[in-house]
PDB file of C-alpha atoms in Angstrom:
ATOM      1  CA  UNK F   9     -29.395 -11.760  13.671  1.00  0.00           C
ATOM      2  CA  UNK F  10     -30.675  -8.763  11.701  1.00  0.00           C
ATOM      3  CA  UNK F  11     -31.382  -6.904  14.919  1.00  0.00           C
ATOM      4  CA  UNK F  12     -27.639  -6.845  15.606  1.00  0.00           C
ATOM      5  CA  UNK F  13     -26.700  -5.258  12.265  1.00  0.00           C
ATOM      6  CA  UNK F  14     -25.971  -1.530  12.074  1.00  0.00           C
ATOM      7  CA  UNK F  15     -28.095  -0.336   9.168  1.00  0.00           C
ATOM      8  CA  UNK F  16     -28.060   3.478   9.304  1.00  0.00           C
ATOM      9  CA  UNK F  17     -25.548   6.283   9.691  1.00  0.00           C
ATOM     10  CA  UNK F  18     -27.531   7.690  12.607  1.00  0.00           C
ATOM     11  CA  UNK F  19     -27.307   4.352  14.427  1.00  0.00           C
ATOM     12  CA  UNK F  20     -23.615   4.117  13.699  1.00  0.00           C
ATOM     13  CA  UNK F  21     -22.852   7.628  14.931  1.00  0.00           C
ATOM     14  CA  UNK F  22     -24.852   7.031  18.103  1.00  0.00           C
ATOM     15  CA  UNK F  23     -22.749   3.933  18.739  1.00  0.00           C
ATOM     16  CA  UNK F  24     -19.485   5.873  18.459  1.00  0.00           C
ATOM     17  CA  UNK F  25     -19.885   8.767  20.859  1.00  0.00           C
ATOM     18  CA  UNK F  26     -18.437  11.216  21.641  1.00  0.00           C
ATOM     19  CA  UNK F  27     -17.987  12.666  18.161  1.00  0.00           C
ATOM     20  CA  UNK F  28     -14.432  13.073  16.833  1.00  0.00           C
ATOM     21  CA  UNK F  29     -12.477  15.878  18.473  1.00  0.00           C
ATOM     22  CA  UNK F  30     -10.300  18.516  16.886  1.00  0.00           C
ATOM     23  CA  UNK F  31      -7.237  16.268  16.805  1.00  0.00           C
ATOM     24  CA  UNK F  32      -9.137  13.871  14.532  1.00  0.00           C
ATOM     25  CA  UNK F  33     -10.356  16.534  12.123  1.00  0.00           C
ATOM     26  CA  UNK F  34      -7.845  19.384  11.810  1.00  0.00           C
ATOM     27  CA  UNK F  35      -5.176  16.945  10.584  1.00  0.00           C
ATOM     28  CA  UNK F  36      -7.001  16.390   7.277  1.00  0.00           C
ATOM     29  CA  UNK F  37      -5.743  18.359   4.281  1.00  0.00           C
ATOM     30  CA  UNK F  38      -5.976  18.153   0.491  1.00  0.00           C
ATOM     31  CA  UNK F  39      -2.303  18.842  -0.124  1.00  0.00           C
ATOM     32  CA  UNK F  40       1.168  17.866   1.068  1.00  0.00           C
ATOM     33  CA  UNK F  41       2.273  19.973   4.032  1.00  0.00           C
ATOM     34  CA  UNK F  42       5.932  20.248   5.093  1.00  0.00           C
ATOM     35  CA  UNK F  43       5.290  17.857   7.996  1.00  0.00           C
ATOM     36  CA  UNK F  44       3.484  15.306   5.828  1.00  0.00           C
ATOM     37  CA  UNK F  45       6.256  15.540   3.237  1.00  0.00           C
ATOM     38  CA  UNK F  46       8.770  14.320   5.825  1.00  0.00           C
ATOM     39  CA  UNK F  47       6.607  11.309   6.671  1.00  0.00           C
ATOM     40  CA  UNK F  48       5.978  10.301   3.052  1.00  0.00           C
ATOM     41  CA  UNK F  49       9.636  10.667   2.117  1.00  0.00           C
ATOM     42  CA  UNK F  50      10.660   8.471   5.071  1.00  0.00           C
ATOM     43  CA  UNK F  51       8.348   5.587   4.174  1.00  0.00           C
ATOM     44  CA  UNK F  52       9.646   2.472   2.366  1.00  0.00           C
ATOM     45  CA  UNK F  53       6.275   0.702   2.301  1.00  0.00           C
ATOM     46  CA  UNK F  54       2.696   1.485   1.325  1.00  0.00           C
ATOM     47  CA  UNK F  55      -0.504  -0.474   0.877  1.00  0.00           C
ATOM     48  CA  UNK F  56      -2.238   0.409  -2.396  1.00  0.00           C
ATOM     49  CA  UNK F  57      -6.040   0.262  -2.300  1.00  0.00           C
ATOM     50  CA  UNK F  58      -8.105   0.286  -5.502  1.00  0.00           C
ATOM     51  CA  UNK F  59     -11.639  -0.546  -6.565  1.00  0.00           C
ATOM     52  CA  UNK F  60     -13.041  -2.075  -9.735  1.00  0.00           C
ATOM     53  CA  UNK F  61     -16.080  -3.894 -11.142  1.00  0.00           C
ATOM     54  CA  UNK F  62     -15.042  -7.116  -9.404  1.00  0.00           C
ATOM     55  CA  UNK F  63     -14.676  -5.396  -6.026  1.00  0.00           C
ATOM     56  CA  UNK F  64     -11.870  -3.893  -3.961  1.00  0.00           C
ATOM     57  CA  UNK F  65      -8.192  -4.797  -3.869  1.00  0.00           C
ATOM     58  CA  UNK F  66      -5.296  -3.990  -1.551  1.00  0.00           C
ATOM     59  CA  UNK F  67      -1.727  -4.602  -2.663  1.00  0.00           C
ATOM     60  CA  UNK F  68       1.596  -4.221  -0.796  1.00  0.00           C
ATOM     61  CA  UNK F  69       4.149  -1.886  -2.370  1.00  0.00           C
ATOM     62  CA  UNK F  70       7.691  -1.449  -1.097  1.00  0.00           C
ATOM     63  CA  UNK F  71      10.913   0.143  -2.238  1.00  0.00           C
ATOM     64  CA  UNK F  72      13.661   2.355  -0.906  1.00  0.00           C
ATOM     65  CA  UNK F  73      12.473   5.061   1.501  1.00  0.00           C
ATOM     66  CA  UNK F  74      10.849   7.880  -0.420  1.00  0.00           C
ATOM     67  CA  UNK F  75       9.874   5.639  -3.332  1.00  0.00           C
ATOM     68  CA  UNK F  76       6.570   7.510  -3.596  1.00  0.00           C
ATOM     69  CA  UNK F  77       7.561  10.785  -5.202  1.00  0.00           C
ATOM     70  CA  UNK F  78       5.929  14.071  -4.283  1.00  0.00           C
ATOM     71  CA  UNK F  79       5.558  15.683  -7.706  1.00  0.00           C
ATOM     72  CA  UNK F  80       3.853  18.746  -6.239  1.00  0.00           C
ATOM     73  CA  UNK F  81       1.675  19.522  -3.225  1.00  0.00           C
ATOM     74  CA  UNK F  82      -1.341  17.848  -4.854  1.00  0.00           C
ATOM     75  CA  UNK F  83       0.300  14.911  -6.649  1.00  0.00           C
ATOM     76  CA  UNK F  84       1.995  11.692  -5.567  1.00  0.00           C
ATOM     77  CA  UNK F  85       3.713   9.243  -7.921  1.00  0.00           C
ATOM     78  CA  UNK F  86       4.332   5.544  -7.221  1.00  0.00           C
ATOM     79  CA  UNK F  87       6.413   3.423  -9.647  1.00  0.00           C
ATOM     80  CA  UNK F  88       4.995   0.006 -10.463  1.00  0.00           C
ATOM     81  CA  UNK F  89       7.996  -2.265  -9.970  1.00  0.00           C
ATOM     82  CA  UNK F  90       8.349  -5.787 -11.356  1.00  0.00           C
ATOM     83  CA  UNK F  91       5.929  -8.406 -10.079  1.00  0.00           C
ATOM     84  CA  UNK F  92       3.865 -11.337 -11.270  1.00  0.00           C
ATOM     85  CA  UNK F  93       2.002  -9.385 -13.987  1.00  0.00           C
ATOM     86  CA  UNK F  94      -1.436 -10.034 -12.466  1.00  0.00           C
ATOM     87  CA  UNK F  95      -1.906  -6.216 -12.600  1.00  0.00           C
ATOM     88  CA  UNK F  96      -5.052  -6.387 -10.435  1.00  0.00           C
ATOM     89  CA  UNK F  97      -4.522  -2.898  -9.011  1.00  0.00           C
ATOM     90  CA  UNK F  98      -3.655  -1.422 -12.392  1.00  0.00           C
ATOM     91  CA  UNK F  99      -6.740  -2.914 -14.048  1.00  0.00           C
ATOM     92  CA  UNK F 100      -8.826  -1.273 -11.354  1.00  0.00           C
ATOM     93  CA  UNK F 101      -7.206   2.145 -11.782  1.00  0.00           C
ATOM     94  CA  UNK F 102      -7.790   2.080 -15.552  1.00  0.00           C
ATOM     95  CA  UNK F 103     -11.504   1.421 -14.949  1.00  0.00           C
ATOM     96  CA  UNK F 104     -12.081   3.356 -11.714  1.00  0.00           C
ATOM     97  CA  UNK F 105      -9.724   6.134 -10.581  1.00  0.00           C
ATOM     98  CA  UNK F 106     -10.567   5.927  -6.866  1.00  0.00           C
ATOM     99  CA  UNK F 107      -7.367   5.020  -5.066  1.00  0.00           C
ATOM    100  CA  UNK F 108      -5.617   5.232  -1.692  1.00  0.00           C
ATOM    101  CA  UNK F 109      -2.114   4.824  -0.274  1.00  0.00           C
ATOM    102  CA  UNK F 110      -1.441   3.785   3.342  1.00  0.00           C
ATOM    103  CA  UNK F 111       2.165   4.490   4.323  1.00  0.00           C
ATOM    104  CA  UNK F 112       4.012   2.636   7.097  1.00  0.00           C
ATOM    105  CA  UNK F 113       7.187   3.902   8.762  1.00  0.00           C
ATOM    106  CA  UNK F 114       9.334   1.191  10.388  1.00  0.00           C
ATOM    107  CA  UNK F 115       9.826   1.920  14.065  1.00  0.00           C
ATOM    108  CA  UNK F 116       7.140   4.606  14.152  1.00  0.00           C
ATOM    109  CA  UNK F 117       3.544   4.260  15.290  1.00  0.00           C
ATOM    110  CA  UNK F 118       2.442   6.980  12.896  1.00  0.00           C
ATOM    111  CA  UNK F 119       0.964   5.984   9.544  1.00  0.00           C
ATOM    112  CA  UNK F 120      -0.103   8.198   6.626  1.00  0.00           C
ATOM    113  CA  UNK F 121      -3.263   7.958   4.545  1.00  0.00           C
ATOM    114  CA  UNK F 122      -3.619   9.473   1.077  1.00  0.00           C
ATOM    115  CA  UNK F 123      -6.983   9.243  -0.689  1.00  0.00           C
ATOM    116  CA  UNK F 124      -7.644  10.486  -4.183  1.00  0.00           C
ATOM    117  CA  UNK F 125      -7.990   9.648  -7.848  1.00  0.00           C
ATOM    118  CA  UNK F 126      -5.280   7.993  -9.875  1.00  0.00           C
ATOM    119  CA  UNK F 127      -4.227   7.357 -13.438  1.00  0.00           C
ATOM    120  CA  UNK F 128      -1.369   5.413 -15.022  1.00  0.00           C
ATOM    121  CA  UNK F 129       1.396   7.212 -16.874  1.00  0.00           C
ATOM    122  CA  UNK F 130       3.758   5.573 -19.356  1.00  0.00           C
ATOM    123  CA  UNK F 131       5.552   8.792 -20.287  1.00  0.00           C
ATOM    124  CA  UNK F 132       9.066   7.615 -21.293  1.00  0.00           C
ATOM    125  CA  UNK F 133      10.866  10.424 -19.479  1.00  0.00           C
ATOM    126  CA  UNK F 134       8.863   9.849 -16.302  1.00  0.00           C
ATOM    127  CA  UNK F 135       9.492   6.096 -16.384  1.00  0.00           C
ATOM    128  CA  UNK F 136      13.208   6.638 -16.878  1.00  0.00           C
ATOM    129  CA  UNK F 137      13.316   9.035 -13.918  1.00  0.00           C
ATOM    130  CA  UNK F 138      12.224   6.138 -11.689  1.00  0.00           C
ATOM    131  CA  UNK F 139      14.807   3.665 -13.054  1.00  0.00           C
ATOM    132  CA  UNK F 140      16.855   1.583 -10.609  1.00  0.00           C
ATOM    133  CA  UNK F 141      19.889  -0.340 -11.879  1.00  0.00           C
ATOM    134  CA  UNK F 142      18.962   0.983 -15.340  1.00  0.00           C
ATOM    135  CA  UNK F 143      15.566  -0.741 -15.119  1.00  0.00           C
ATOM    136  CA  UNK F 144      12.531   1.503 -15.397  1.00  0.00           C
ATOM    137  CA  UNK F 145       9.024   0.584 -14.226  1.00  0.00           C
ATOM    138  CA  UNK F 146       6.453  -0.184 -16.908  1.00  0.00           C
ATOM    139  CA  UNK F 147       4.074   2.414 -15.513  1.00  0.00           C
ATOM    140  CA  UNK F 148       3.740   5.008 -12.773  1.00  0.00           C
ATOM    141  CA  UNK F 149       0.636   5.445 -10.614  1.00  0.00           C
ATOM    142  CA  UNK F 150      -0.152   9.164 -10.405  1.00  0.00           C
ATOM    143  CA  UNK F 151      -2.426  10.054  -7.476  1.00  0.00           C
ATOM    144  CA  UNK F 152      -4.220  13.395  -7.333  1.00  0.00           C
ATOM    145  CA  UNK F 153      -4.789  13.996  -3.625  1.00  0.00           C
ATOM    146  CA  UNK F 154      -8.278  14.547  -2.235  1.00  0.00           C
ATOM    147  CA  UNK F 155      -7.423  13.830   1.398  1.00  0.00           C
ATOM    148  CA  UNK F 156      -4.146  13.452   3.240  1.00  0.00           C
ATOM    149  CA  UNK F 157      -3.758  12.826   6.961  1.00  0.00           C
ATOM    150  CA  UNK F 158      -1.832  10.892   9.570  1.00  0.00           C
ATOM    151  CA  UNK F 159      -3.291   8.052  11.606  1.00  0.00           C
ATOM    152  CA  UNK F 160      -2.657   7.733  15.345  1.00  0.00           C
ATOM    153  CA  UNK F 161      -0.442   4.932  16.667  1.00  0.00           C
ATOM    154  CA  UNK F 162      -3.038   2.725  18.364  1.00  0.00           C
ATOM    155  CA  UNK F 163      -3.088   0.009  15.683  1.00  0.00           C
ATOM    156  CA  UNK F 164       0.712  -0.227  15.600  1.00  0.00           C
ATOM    157  CA  UNK F 165       0.956  -0.203  19.390  1.00  0.00           C
ATOM    158  CA  UNK F 166      -1.737  -2.855  19.829  1.00  0.00           C
ATOM    159  CA  UNK F 167      -0.206  -5.122  17.203  1.00  0.00           C
ATOM    160  CA  UNK F 168       3.381  -4.585  18.459  1.00  0.00           C
ATOM    161  CA  UNK F 169       4.284  -4.614  14.800  1.00  0.00           C
ATOM    162  CA  UNK F 170       7.842  -3.343  15.280  1.00  0.00           C
ATOM    163  CA  UNK F 171       8.613  -5.350  18.420  1.00  0.00           C
ATOM    164  CA  UNK F 172      11.312  -7.936  17.507  1.00  0.00           C
ATOM    165  CA  UNK F 173      10.150 -10.164  20.344  1.00  0.00           C
ATOM    166  CA  UNK F 174       6.793 -10.491  18.594  1.00  0.00           C
ATOM    167  CA  UNK F 175       8.213 -11.327  15.173  1.00  0.00           C
ATOM    168  CA  UNK F 176       7.032 -14.644  13.783  1.00  0.00           C
ATOM    169  CA  UNK F 177       9.510 -17.367  12.828  1.00  0.00           C
ATOM    170  CA  UNK F 178       8.874 -17.955   9.077  1.00  0.00           C
ATOM    171  CA  UNK F 179       9.644 -21.649   9.608  1.00  0.00           C
ATOM    172  CA  UNK F 180       6.412 -21.964  11.603  1.00  0.00           C
ATOM    173  CA  UNK F 181       4.303 -20.787   8.656  1.00  0.00           C
ATOM    174  CA  UNK F 182       3.417 -22.476   5.353  1.00  0.00           C
ATOM    175  CA  UNK F 183       5.858 -21.380   2.668  1.00  0.00           C
ATOM    176  CA  UNK F 184       4.779 -19.989  -0.722  1.00  0.00           C
ATOM    177  CA  UNK F 185       5.899 -23.245  -2.336  1.00  0.00           C
ATOM    178  CA  UNK F 186       3.811 -25.286   0.077  1.00  0.00           C
ATOM    179  CA  UNK F 187       0.756 -23.110  -0.500  1.00  0.00           C
ATOM    180  CA  UNK F 188       1.103 -23.386  -4.278  1.00  0.00           C
ATOM    181  CA  UNK F 189       1.545 -27.144  -4.077  1.00  0.00           C
ATOM    182  CA  UNK F 190      -1.562 -27.507  -1.929  1.00  0.00           C
ATOM    183  CA  UNK F 191      -3.601 -25.327  -4.284  1.00  0.00           C
ATOM    184  CA  UNK F 192      -2.456 -27.116  -7.451  1.00  0.00           C
ATOM    185  CA  UNK F 193      -2.332 -30.780  -6.404  1.00  0.00           C
ATOM    186  CA  UNK F 194       1.471 -30.483  -6.472  1.00  0.00           C
ATOM    187  CA  UNK F 195       1.569 -29.309 -10.081  1.00  0.00           C
ATOM    188  CA  UNK F 196       3.013 -25.903  -9.126  1.00  0.00           C
ATOM    189  CA  UNK F 197       5.356 -24.821  -6.348  1.00  0.00           C
ATOM    190  CA  UNK F 198       6.730 -27.186  -3.762  1.00  0.00           C
ATOM    191  CA  UNK F 199      10.240 -27.318  -2.348  1.00  0.00           C
ATOM    192  CA  UNK F 200      11.950 -26.464  -5.685  1.00  0.00           C
ATOM    193  CA  UNK F 201       9.950 -23.216  -5.847  1.00  0.00           C
ATOM    194  CA  UNK F 202      11.041 -22.182  -2.347  1.00  0.00           C
ATOM    195  CA  UNK F 203      14.683 -23.065  -2.966  1.00  0.00           C
ATOM    196  CA  UNK F 204      14.795 -21.077  -6.216  1.00  0.00           C
ATOM    197  CA  UNK F 205      13.009 -18.025  -4.796  1.00  0.00           C
ATOM    198  CA  UNK F 206      15.997 -16.089  -3.331  1.00  0.00           C
ATOM    199  CA  UNK F 207      17.997 -16.110  -6.567  1.00  0.00           C
ATOM    200  CA  UNK F 208      14.893 -15.557  -8.680  1.00  0.00           C
ATOM    201  CA  UNK F 209      13.913 -12.542  -6.577  1.00  0.00           C
ATOM    202  CA  UNK F 210      17.439 -11.149  -6.688  1.00  0.00           C
ATOM    203  CA  UNK F 211      17.494 -11.349 -10.486  1.00  0.00           C
ATOM    204  CA  UNK F 212      14.050  -9.774 -10.931  1.00  0.00           C
ATOM    205  CA  UNK F 213      13.880  -7.230  -8.096  1.00  0.00           C
ATOM    206  CA  UNK F 214      13.756  -4.189 -10.369  1.00  0.00           C
TER     207      UNK F 214
END
């Protein structure tokens, strides 16, 4: 099997010819342009990628459109809203600043990628500026941009992500309660967990 493994950059580049054209390279910048600002401010969802001693992690983050604030042309800020307190991504950022955001825009094939180095801020005034329903986040992820660029629509088009006819009926999938019950020999989760989830989420959204 080893003969079928790509083991050098030269081999990899030879596999993917022709080399990237201008449209794949001129789009990359190290700061927020007016056009990129419009895309970031329109996005209500981003995947947060981090890396730490245990490996890599990718976490979904969503909020009202524009929830990632453009502090200046080199800096993005993402509030850390309420969750389960696992803080996997935050642990990674504290130990290794390498970080990336991948923005999705509902209905659009275009996505945005922001790569850089992050730190966590707990400045009281900054936290309060992100408050929703008088509830501030416990921390804010501050990303200093190294690279910023849009991604073409092929992945979204191939997946038909925004096509309602391709949406999956949740009833055909295992529920969170069912997954927890299976993983815990029915000690956690189950039908009570699923039934309580809507009200629990509503009460702890922010």
